[in-house]
Short mmCIF file of C-alpha atoms in Angstrom, two decimals:
data_model
loop_
_atom_site.label_atom_id
_atom_site.label_comp_id
_atom_site.label_asym_id
_atom_site.label_seq_id
_atom_site.Cartn_x
_atom_site.Cartn_y
_atom_site.Cartn_z
CA MET A 298 0.44 14.77 -33.11
CA ASN A 299 0.47 17.82 -30.82
CA GLY A 300 -2.71 16.57 -29.17
CA PHE A 301 -1.20 13.15 -28.57
CA THR A 302 2.04 14.68 -27.22
CA GLY A 303 0.06 16.77 -24.72
CA PHE A 304 -1.93 13.71 -23.72
CA LEU A 305 1.31 11.75 -23.18
CA LEU A 306 2.89 14.53 -21.09
CA ARG A 307 -0.22 14.75 -18.89
CA ARG A 308 -0.13 11.03 -18.25
CA ILE A 309 3.59 11.12 -17.36
CA ALA A 310 3.08 14.05 -14.97
CA GLY A 311 0.13 12.29 -13.36
CA ALA A 312 2.15 9.10 -12.92
CA VAL A 313 5.00 11.00 -11.21
CA LEU A 314 2.58 12.71 -8.79
CA VAL A 315 0.93 9.38 -7.95
CA LEU A 316 4.33 7.80 -7.24
CA LEU A 317 5.29 10.67 -4.93
CA ALA A 318 1.99 10.35 -3.06
CA LEU A 319 2.50 6.59 -2.82
CA SER A 320 5.98 7.07 -1.34
CA VAL A 321 4.56 9.38 1.37
CA VAL A 322 1.82 6.91 2.29
CA VAL A 323 4.12 3.89 2.31
CA TYR A 324 6.78 5.66 4.36
CA ALA A 325 4.22 6.84 6.90
CA VAL A 326 2.57 3.43 7.23
CA PHE A 327 5.74 1.40 7.67
CA TYR A 328 8.02 3.82 9.51
CA VAL A 329 5.69 6.05 11.57
CA ALA A 330 2.84 3.70 12.46
CA PRO A 331 4.80 0.68 13.87
CA GLY A 332 6.05 2.60 16.92
CA ASN A 333 9.59 1.96 18.15
CA VAL A 334 11.35 0.86 14.96
CA ALA A 335 14.70 0.61 16.74
CA GLN A 336 13.25 -1.89 19.22
CA ILE A 337 11.76 -3.92 16.36
CA VAL A 338 15.10 -4.02 14.56
CA CYS A 339 17.20 -4.77 17.62
CA GLY A 340 14.87 -7.39 19.07
CA GLU A 341 13.02 -7.92 22.31
CA ARG A 342 16.13 -8.95 24.30
CA CYS A 343 18.13 -5.81 23.54
CA SER A 344 19.03 -3.53 26.42
CA PRO A 345 17.99 0.14 26.37
CA GLN A 346 21.59 1.07 25.51
CA GLN A 347 21.60 -1.25 22.48
CA VAL A 348 18.23 0.10 21.34
CA ALA A 349 19.61 3.64 21.65
CA LEU A 350 22.60 2.73 19.46
CA VAL A 351 20.33 1.27 16.78
CA HIS A 352 18.10 4.34 17.06
CA ASP A 353 21.07 6.63 16.33
CA LYS A 354 22.42 4.40 13.56
CA LEU A 355 19.09 4.48 11.70
CA GLY A 356 18.72 8.24 12.10
CA LEU A 357 15.39 7.90 13.88
CA GLY A 358 16.07 10.91 16.08
CA ASP A 359 15.66 13.32 13.17
CA PRO A 360 12.30 14.99 12.51
CA LEU A 361 9.95 12.94 10.32
CA TYR A 362 10.11 15.35 7.41
CA LEU A 363 13.92 15.13 7.46
CA GLN A 364 13.82 11.32 7.57
CA TYR A 365 11.48 11.30 4.59
CA GLY A 366 13.76 13.79 2.82
CA HIS A 367 16.70 11.43 3.29
CA PHE A 368 14.52 8.62 1.96
CA LEU A 369 13.72 10.60 -1.21
CA GLN A 370 17.34 11.67 -1.52
CA GLY A 371 18.34 8.03 -1.60
CA ILE A 372 15.91 7.29 -4.41
CA PHE A 373 17.04 10.17 -6.64
CA ALA A 374 20.66 10.81 -5.64
CA GLY A 375 21.79 7.96 -3.39
CA ARG A 376 22.84 8.19 0.27
CA ASP A 377 25.40 6.95 2.79
CA PHE A 378 24.78 4.46 5.59
CA SER A 379 26.82 3.72 8.69
CA SER A 380 28.00 0.11 8.80
CA GLY A 381 29.33 0.28 12.35
CA THR A 382 32.99 0.35 11.24
CA GLY A 383 32.67 2.75 8.33
CA VAL A 384 30.33 4.34 5.80
CA VAL A 385 28.67 2.47 2.93
CA HIS A 386 27.41 4.39 -0.10
CA CYS A 387 24.12 3.31 -1.65
CA SER A 388 23.77 4.50 -5.26
CA ALA A 389 20.50 5.81 -6.66
CA PRO A 390 17.86 4.51 -6.76
CA CYS A 391 18.56 3.60 -3.14
CA LEU A 392 15.71 2.12 -1.11
CA GLY A 393 17.75 1.56 2.02
CA GLN A 394 19.52 -1.39 3.58
CA SER A 395 18.05 -4.59 4.94
CA TYR A 396 17.85 -4.66 8.73
CA ARG A 397 18.64 -8.37 8.75
CA THR A 398 21.43 -8.77 6.19
CA ASP A 399 22.70 -5.18 5.59
CA GLU A 400 22.21 -5.90 1.89
CA GLN A 401 21.10 -2.97 -0.25
CA VAL A 402 17.38 -3.29 -0.90
CA THR A 403 17.73 -2.20 -4.52
CA ASP A 404 20.20 -4.99 -5.26
CA LEU A 405 17.98 -7.50 -3.49
CA ILE A 406 14.89 -6.47 -5.48
CA PHE A 407 16.72 -6.30 -8.81
CA GLY A 408 17.93 -9.83 -8.17
CA LYS A 409 14.33 -11.01 -7.77
CA LEU A 410 12.81 -9.02 -10.67
CA PRO A 411 13.86 -11.43 -13.47
CA VAL A 412 12.24 -14.30 -11.57
CA THR A 413 8.89 -12.56 -11.10
CA GLY A 414 9.18 -11.10 -14.60
CA SER A 415 9.51 -14.61 -16.06
CA LEU A 416 6.39 -15.68 -14.18
CA VAL A 417 4.33 -12.62 -15.19
CA ILE A 418 5.34 -12.50 -18.87
CA GLY A 419 4.69 -16.20 -19.46
CA ALA A 420 1.33 -16.11 -17.68
CA PHE A 421 0.45 -12.88 -19.52
CA ALA A 422 0.97 -14.48 -22.93
CA LEU A 423 -1.04 -17.55 -21.93
CA TRP A 424 -4.02 -15.72 -20.45
CA LEU A 425 -4.29 -13.44 -23.50
CA LEU A 426 -4.18 -16.41 -25.87
CA ILE A 427 -6.65 -18.51 -23.88
CA GLY A 428 -8.93 -15.67 -22.77
CA VAL A 429 -9.28 -13.79 -26.07
CA GLY A 430 -9.57 -17.04 -28.04
CA THR A 431 -12.27 -18.36 -25.72
CA GLY A 432 -14.16 -15.06 -25.81
CA VAL A 433 -14.10 -14.90 -29.61
CA LEU A 434 -15.25 -18.52 -29.92
CA SER A 435 -18.04 -17.96 -27.39
CA ALA A 436 -19.31 -14.89 -29.26
CA TRP A 437 -19.04 -16.64 -32.62
CA LYS A 438 -20.98 -19.70 -31.40
CA ARG A 439 -23.47 -17.66 -29.36
CA GLY A 440 -26.72 -19.37 -28.48
CA GLY A 441 -25.29 -22.89 -28.79
CA VAL A 442 -23.86 -25.61 -26.59
CA VAL A 443 -20.30 -24.33 -27.07
CA GLU A 444 -21.20 -20.92 -25.67
CA ARG A 445 -22.92 -22.40 -22.60
CA VAL A 446 -19.99 -24.70 -21.83
CA LEU A 447 -17.46 -21.90 -22.21
CA THR A 448 -19.58 -19.59 -20.05
CA TRP A 449 -19.68 -22.15 -17.23
CA LEU A 450 -15.92 -22.71 -17.51
CA THR A 451 -15.16 -18.99 -17.32
CA LEU A 452 -17.42 -18.59 -14.30
CA ALA A 453 -15.67 -21.49 -12.58
CA GLY A 454 -12.27 -20.02 -13.41
CA THR A 455 -13.19 -16.58 -12.09
CA SER A 456 -14.46 -17.95 -8.76
CA THR A 457 -11.59 -20.38 -8.05
CA PRO A 458 -8.57 -19.13 -6.03
CA VAL A 459 -5.18 -19.44 -7.66
CA PHE A 460 -3.78 -21.71 -4.94
CA VAL A 461 -6.65 -24.19 -5.48
CA ILE A 462 -5.94 -24.38 -9.21
CA GLY A 463 -2.23 -24.68 -8.52
CA LEU A 464 -2.71 -27.55 -6.07
CA LEU A 465 -5.08 -29.35 -8.46
CA LEU A 466 -2.57 -29.03 -11.31
CA ILE A 467 0.23 -30.40 -9.11
CA ILE A 468 -1.89 -33.33 -7.87
CA VAL A 469 -3.30 -34.26 -11.27
CA LEU A 470 -0.42 -33.54 -13.69
CA CYS A 471 2.59 -34.18 -11.44
CA SER A 472 1.45 -36.79 -8.94
CA THR A 473 -1.41 -38.78 -10.49
CA LEU A 474 -0.71 -38.70 -14.24
CA GLN A 475 3.02 -37.89 -13.91
CA TRP A 476 2.97 -35.91 -17.14
CA LEU A 477 5.10 -33.10 -15.71
CA PRO A 478 7.89 -32.93 -13.13
CA PHE A 479 7.22 -31.13 -9.87
CA PRO A 480 7.86 -27.40 -10.39
CA GLN A 481 11.32 -26.21 -9.44
CA TYR A 482 12.62 -22.85 -10.56
CA VAL A 483 15.86 -22.87 -12.56
CA PRO A 484 17.30 -19.61 -14.00
CA PHE A 485 16.98 -19.28 -17.76
CA THR A 486 20.70 -18.70 -18.14
CA ASP A 487 21.47 -22.01 -16.39
CA ASN A 488 19.12 -24.27 -18.35
CA PRO A 489 16.40 -22.83 -20.64
CA GLU A 490 14.57 -26.15 -20.92
CA GLN A 491 14.34 -26.71 -17.17
CA TRP A 492 13.39 -23.04 -16.75
CA PHE A 493 10.43 -23.60 -19.08
CA TRP A 494 9.22 -26.81 -17.44
CA GLY A 495 9.68 -25.34 -13.96
CA LEU A 496 7.42 -22.37 -14.77
CA LEU A 497 4.81 -24.15 -16.89
CA LEU A 498 2.44 -25.01 -14.01
CA PRO A 499 2.76 -21.57 -12.33
CA TRP A 500 2.03 -19.97 -15.72
CA PHE A 501 -1.12 -22.01 -16.16
CA SER A 502 -2.22 -21.44 -12.56
CA LEU A 503 -2.21 -17.68 -13.11
CA ALA A 504 -3.38 -17.82 -16.72
CA LEU A 505 -6.47 -19.93 -16.05
CA ILE A 506 -7.67 -17.40 -13.47
CA GLU A 507 -7.01 -14.32 -15.59
CA SER A 508 -8.12 -15.84 -18.89
CA ALA A 509 -11.63 -16.32 -17.51
CA LYS A 510 -11.92 -12.56 -17.01
CA TYR A 511 -10.61 -11.85 -20.51
CA ALA A 512 -12.95 -14.39 -22.04
CA ARG A 513 -15.98 -12.67 -20.51
CA LEU A 514 -14.73 -9.21 -21.50
CA THR A 515 -13.92 -10.26 -25.07
CA ARG A 516 -17.27 -12.02 -25.46
CA SER A 517 -19.31 -9.03 -24.27
CA SER A 518 -17.29 -6.60 -26.43
CA MET A 519 -17.62 -8.88 -29.44
CA LEU A 520 -21.39 -9.21 -29.00
CA GLU A 521 -21.75 -5.42 -28.79
CA THR A 522 -19.68 -4.99 -31.94
CA LEU A 523 -21.58 -7.71 -33.81
CA ALA A 524 -24.85 -5.89 -33.06
CA GLU A 525 -23.70 -2.60 -34.64
CA ASP A 526 -25.02 -1.30 -37.96
CA HIS A 527 -21.83 -1.63 -39.96
CA VAL A 528 -21.64 -5.35 -39.13
CA ARG A 529 -25.17 -5.85 -40.46
CA THR A 530 -24.05 -4.03 -43.61
CA PHE A 531 -21.16 -6.46 -44.00
CA ARG A 532 -23.59 -9.36 -43.71
CA ALA A 533 -25.84 -7.77 -46.32
CA TYR A 534 -22.87 -7.59 -48.71
CA GLY A 535 -22.40 -11.34 -48.29
CA LEU A 536 -19.29 -11.51 -46.05
CA THR A 537 -18.94 -14.76 -44.18
CA GLU A 538 -19.37 -14.82 -40.41
CA ARG A 539 -15.76 -15.90 -39.98
CA ALA A 540 -14.52 -12.87 -41.93
CA ILE A 541 -16.79 -10.52 -40.00
CA VAL A 542 -15.63 -11.88 -36.63
CA GLY A 543 -11.94 -12.08 -37.49
CA ARG A 544 -11.46 -8.86 -39.46
CA HIS A 545 -13.98 -6.40 -38.09
CA ALA A 546 -15.63 -7.43 -34.81
CA LEU A 547 -12.38 -8.43 -33.11
CA ARG A 548 -10.75 -5.14 -34.07
CA GLY A 549 -13.61 -3.19 -32.54
CA ALA A 550 -13.49 -5.23 -29.32
CA VAL A 551 -9.72 -5.08 -28.78
CA ALA A 552 -9.50 -1.64 -27.10
CA PRO A 553 -10.85 -2.66 -23.65
CA VAL A 554 -8.77 -5.85 -23.78
CA ILE A 555 -5.62 -3.80 -24.42
CA ALA A 556 -6.36 -1.48 -21.49
CA LEU A 557 -7.15 -4.31 -19.08
CA SER A 558 -4.14 -6.40 -20.11
CA ALA A 559 -1.72 -3.54 -19.43
CA LEU A 560 -3.25 -2.99 -15.99
CA ASP A 561 -3.15 -6.69 -15.09
CA ALA A 562 0.45 -7.06 -16.21
CA GLY A 563 1.43 -4.37 -13.71
CA THR A 564 -0.67 -5.55 -10.80
CA MET A 565 0.51 -9.12 -11.32
CA PHE A 566 3.96 -8.10 -10.04
CA GLY A 567 2.37 -7.48 -6.67
CA SER A 568 -0.25 -10.22 -6.66
CA ALA A 569 2.03 -13.15 -7.48
CA VAL A 570 2.63 -13.78 -3.77
CA LEU A 571 0.45 -16.88 -3.52
CA THR A 572 1.77 -18.41 -6.72
CA GLU A 573 5.43 -17.86 -5.81
CA THR A 574 4.88 -19.18 -2.30
CA LEU A 575 2.95 -22.25 -3.51
CA PHE A 576 5.50 -23.25 -6.14
CA GLY A 577 8.62 -22.14 -4.25
CA ILE A 578 9.58 -19.48 -6.80
CA PRO A 579 12.18 -17.08 -5.34
CA GLY A 580 10.59 -13.90 -6.66
CA ILE A 581 9.43 -10.56 -5.29
CA GLY A 582 6.23 -11.96 -3.80
CA ARG A 583 8.02 -14.62 -1.79
CA GLN A 584 10.59 -12.05 -0.67
CA LEU A 585 7.78 -9.81 0.59
CA VAL A 586 6.32 -12.65 2.68
CA GLU A 587 9.72 -13.40 4.22
CA SER A 588 10.43 -9.72 4.94
CA VAL A 589 7.04 -9.24 6.63
CA ARG A 590 7.70 -12.33 8.77
CA THR A 591 11.09 -10.97 9.93
CA VAL A 592 9.87 -7.33 10.18
CA ASP A 593 12.53 -6.17 7.71
CA LEU A 594 10.92 -2.78 7.06
CA PRO A 595 13.27 -1.40 4.36
CA VAL A 596 12.76 -4.50 2.22
CA VAL A 597 8.99 -4.39 2.75
CA VAL A 598 8.88 -0.71 1.78
CA GLY A 599 11.13 -1.33 -1.22
CA VAL A 600 8.99 -4.20 -2.51
CA VAL A 601 5.76 -2.26 -2.01
CA LEU A 602 7.15 0.80 -3.82
CA THR A 603 8.52 -1.33 -6.64
CA THR A 604 5.21 -3.09 -7.21
CA GLY A 605 3.44 0.27 -6.90
CA PHE A 606 5.76 1.64 -9.59
CA PHE A 607 4.80 -1.17 -11.95
CA VAL A 608 1.10 -0.64 -11.26
CA VAL A 609 1.34 3.10 -11.95
CA LEU A 610 3.46 2.45 -15.04
CA ALA A 611 0.93 -0.10 -16.26
CA ASN A 612 -1.89 2.42 -15.80
CA ALA A 613 0.01 4.99 -17.86
CA VAL A 614 0.80 2.43 -20.58
CA ALA A 615 -2.83 1.30 -20.62
CA ASP A 616 -3.99 4.90 -21.15
CA VAL A 617 -1.52 5.40 -23.99
CA LEU A 618 -2.42 2.11 -25.69
CA TYR A 619 -6.12 2.84 -25.34
CA ALA A 620 -5.57 6.28 -26.87
CA MET A 621 -3.68 4.71 -29.78
CA ALA A 622 -6.50 2.21 -30.34
CA ASP A 623 -9.20 4.89 -30.02
CA ARG A 624 -7.91 8.39 -30.91
CA ARG A 625 -11.07 9.97 -29.52
CA VAL A 626 -9.52 9.51 -26.06
CA VAL A 627 -6.79 12.06 -26.90
CA LEU A 628 -9.40 14.72 -27.51
CA SER A 629 -11.24 14.13 -24.22
#
């Protein structure tokens, strides 16, 4: 247990350091590189006096290290912002205020998180079910027609962009066959049934892409496990192939699947931009596209840091789950 506790503490410390480094890079890229941020915020038609007022309001006259210090202070302790007629307090974790709406970025992102979370969790469950099931079936029926068909399908799924699959699903299932209504996001608290039907096609669009990767990984891991000596011993004792695959080979092949699934669940928060834009889902990805279009830097930085947080968290969770599945990792 002491070894596992030390392993866990090292992973937490590493995750914190990575997040701090990410905040430095993101702040530098979006606040230092663009040039005159006050001019961007105020607009091209602003007079020099108006630009100077915006420059002072945003605190851009301070040294860069002090600006970054205020940025970190907002994340850990909160900070105050001038609203023109008074002072507005932004509680921690504060990622700033939107240049366009003066809305606190944290509130804006937290309002979008349940939407993107619904998309990611549903797609995650589907791609694990489809991908692992397809990989197990392909390894079990290796050398036959079923394996060749599944291999071609996984290759096609891996090489097809998500927006192509999404458009095909809309055309075929919604327009041609009319089996499903056109996707329209409805909050779960308003109508659970419409929430489910509104997210079904986006779930499948993401799941079909990701499941192809999991099918190939599960198949290769299963084939490696089925070729090991202890599996041949099980066959010699007369165990059926179904029992060997279901009880022993799958257990040996699950560790890389666990690690990859945790990583993909985190990265999916940042890579759902195309899916949310295609299906009109008001999540984090769509908010990022809109903020980039309007040059709303605090929102862009907040979204990037939030998705980066989920990616780093997913990496840490993947390491812990992998260590729990294979305790030899703790000793390395």
